[in-house]
Coordinates of C-alpha atoms and ligand atoms in Angstrom, one line a residue:
M6 CA 63.6 107.3 78.2
A7 CA 62.5 109.0 75.0
E8 CA 62.8 112.8 75.0
K9 CA 59.4 113.5 73.4
L10 CA 56.4 111.6 72.1
I11 CA 55.4 112.5 68.5
L12 CA 51.9 111.8 67.2
E13 CA 51.3 111.3 63.5
V14 CA 47.8 110.6 62.2
V15 CA 47.8 109.8 58.5
T16 CA 45.0 109.0 56.0
P17 CA 45.4 108.1 52.3
Q18 CA 44.4 111.7 51.5
K19 CA 46.6 113.7 54.0
A20 CA 48.6 114.1 57.2
V21 CA 45.9 115.1 59.8
V22 CA 48.2 115.5 62.8
S23 CA 52.0 115.7 63.2
E24 CA 53.0 117.1 66.5
E25 CA 54.3 116.5 70.0
A26 CA 51.8 114.9 72.4
Q27 CA 52.0 114.4 76.2
I28 CA 49.5 111.5 76.1
V29 CA 47.6 109.8 73.3
V30 CA 44.4 107.8 73.9
A31 CA 43.0 105.8 71.0
P32 CA 40.1 103.2 70.4
G33 CA 42.1 100.0 70.0
S34 CA 40.1 97.0 68.7
E35 CA 40.9 95.2 72.0
G36 CA 39.8 98.3 74.0
E37 CA 40.8 101.9 74.5
F38 CA 44.5 102.4 75.2
G39 CA 46.7 105.3 76.4
V40 CA 50.3 106.0 75.6
L41 CA 52.9 108.1 77.3
K42 CA 56.4 108.6 76.0
G43 CA 58.6 105.6 76.7
H44 CA 55.8 103.1 76.1
T45 CA 56.7 99.6 75.0
T46 CA 56.4 99.0 71.2
F47 CA 53.2 97.5 70.0
L48 CA 50.9 97.3 67.0
T49 CA 47.1 97.2 67.1
S50 CA 44.1 97.6 64.8
L51 CA 41.6 100.4 65.7
N52 CA 37.9 100.6 66.0
I53 CA 35.8 103.5 64.6
G54 CA 35.8 106.0 67.4
T55 CA 37.2 108.9 69.2
M56 CA 40.9 109.7 69.7
R57 CA 42.3 112.3 72.0
Y58 CA 45.7 113.7 72.9
E59 CA 47.2 116.4 75.0
D60 CA 49.4 118.7 72.9
A61 CA 52.8 120.1 74.1
S62 CA 51.0 122.9 75.9
G63 CA 48.7 120.5 77.8
K64 CA 45.6 121.3 75.7
E65 CA 43.3 118.4 75.1
R66 CA 42.6 117.7 71.4
Y67 CA 39.9 115.4 69.9
L68 CA 39.8 113.6 66.6
F69 CA 37.5 111.2 64.8
V70 CA 39.2 108.0 63.5
N71 CA 37.7 105.6 61.1
G72 CA 39.4 102.4 62.1
G73 CA 42.9 101.5 60.8
F74 CA 46.1 100.7 62.7
A75 CA 48.3 102.2 65.4
E76 CA 52.0 101.6 65.7
V77 CA 53.4 102.6 69.1
L78 CA 57.1 103.2 69.6
P79 CA 58.7 104.7 72.7
D80 CA 59.0 108.1 71.0
K81 CA 56.2 108.0 68.3
V82 CA 52.6 106.9 67.8
T83 CA 51.5 106.5 64.2
I84 CA 47.9 106.1 63.3
L85 CA 47.0 105.0 59.8
A86 CA 43.3 105.4 59.2
E87 CA 40.9 105.2 56.2
S88 CA 39.7 108.7 57.2
A89 CA 40.2 110.9 60.2
E90 CA 39.3 114.5 61.1
R91 CA 40.2 116.9 63.9
R92 CA 37.2 118.0 65.9
K93 CA 37.3 121.5 64.3
D94 CA 37.2 120.0 60.8
I95 CA 34.1 117.8 61.4
D96 CA 31.1 119.1 59.4
L97 CA 28.2 118.5 61.7
D98 CA 25.5 118.9 59.0
R99 CA 27.2 116.3 56.8
A100 CA 27.5 113.9 59.8
E101 CA 23.8 114.5 60.6
E102 CA 22.8 113.7 57.0
A103 CA 25.0 110.6 57.0
R104 CA 23.4 109.5 60.2
Q105 CA 19.9 109.9 58.8
R106 CA 20.8 108.1 55.6
A107 CA 22.2 105.2 57.5
E108 CA 19.2 105.0 59.9
K109 CA 16.8 105.0 56.9
R110 CA 18.8 102.2 55.3
L111 CA 18.7 100.1 58.5
A112 CA 15.0 100.6 58.8
D113 CA 14.4 99.4 55.3
Q114 CA 13.4 95.8 55.3
S115 CA 14.4 95.0 51.8
E116 CA 17.2 92.5 51.1
K117 CA 19.2 95.0 49.0
V118 CA 20.5 96.8 52.1
D119 CA 24.0 95.9 53.2
I120 CA 23.4 95.9 56.9
A121 CA 27.1 95.8 57.9
R122 CA 27.9 98.8 55.6
A123 CA 25.0 100.8 56.9
E124 CA 25.9 100.0 60.5
A125 CA 29.5 101.2 59.9
A126 CA 28.2 104.4 58.3
L127 CA 26.0 105.0 61.3
R128 CA 28.9 104.4 63.7
R129 CA 31.0 106.9 61.9
A130 CA 28.3 109.5 61.9
V131 CA 27.4 109.0 65.6
H132 CA 31.0 109.4 66.6
R133 CA 31.5 112.5 64.5
I134 CA 28.4 114.1 66.0
S135 CA 29.5 113.2 69.6
I136 CA 33.0 114.6 69.1
K137 CA 31.6 117.8 67.7
N138 CA 29.3 118.1 70.7
I139 CA 32.2 117.7 73.3
Ligands
ATP213 P1 29.7 110.6 54.1 O1 28.6 109.7 53.8 O2 29.2 112.0 54.6 O3 30.7 110.7 52.9 P2 31.4 108.8 55.4 O4 31.4 108.3 56.8 O5 31.0 107.7 54.4 O6 30.5 110.1 55.3 P3 34.3 108.6 55.0 O7 34.3 107.5 54.0 O8 34.6 108.3 56.4 O9 32.8 109.4 55.0 O10 35.2 109.8 54.6 C1 35.3 110.3 53.2 C2 36.0 111.7 53.3 O11 35.1 112.7 53.8 C3 37.2 111.7 54.2 O12 38.2 112.6 53.7 C4 36.6 112.3 55.5 O13 37.6 113.0 56.3 C5 35.6 113.2 55.0 N1 34.4 113.4 55.8 C6 33.4 112.5 56.0 N2 32.4 113.0 56.8 C7 32.9 114.2 57.2 C8 32.4 115.1 58.1 N3 31.2 115.0 58.7 N4 33.1 116.3 58.3 C9 34.3 116.4 57.7 N5 34.8 115.6 56.9 C10 34.2 114.4 56.6

């Protein structure tokens, strides 16, 4: 069995997490999944949502993840996301503003509104707010 499980969360801008984890839970597109060290290899796409992991000391950590992909190997979980933030780095005011913008767009009846885009923006904002409020 693998010695340790390493979690890497990477976006096009930066490495958000690179550390040992005891368990990783992520929002897979087929449903939430949990990984312990020694897990069978698999690859999945991710939904917009909340990720959590227990660090080496057993402390639970929360992150926002904006879709993307997860590669699970027995000793490593790699998350590649469009954007991701640790709970402490989420700006609550910014997320509240994004939520209000998205809600206004969705309430607008004009044909100019890209509904799918506004819904995705709303989902991102709502998840960020809920993580910040944990
Ligand atoms: P906004 O409309 O506020 O830009 P968004 O959901 O469209 O929100 P993203 O496209 O997901 O933003 O992310 C763009 C960049 O801004 C990424 O680097 C992301 O980490 C960062 N970001 C977005 N919202 C927040 C937030 N509330 N707190 C901290 N960082 C954020």
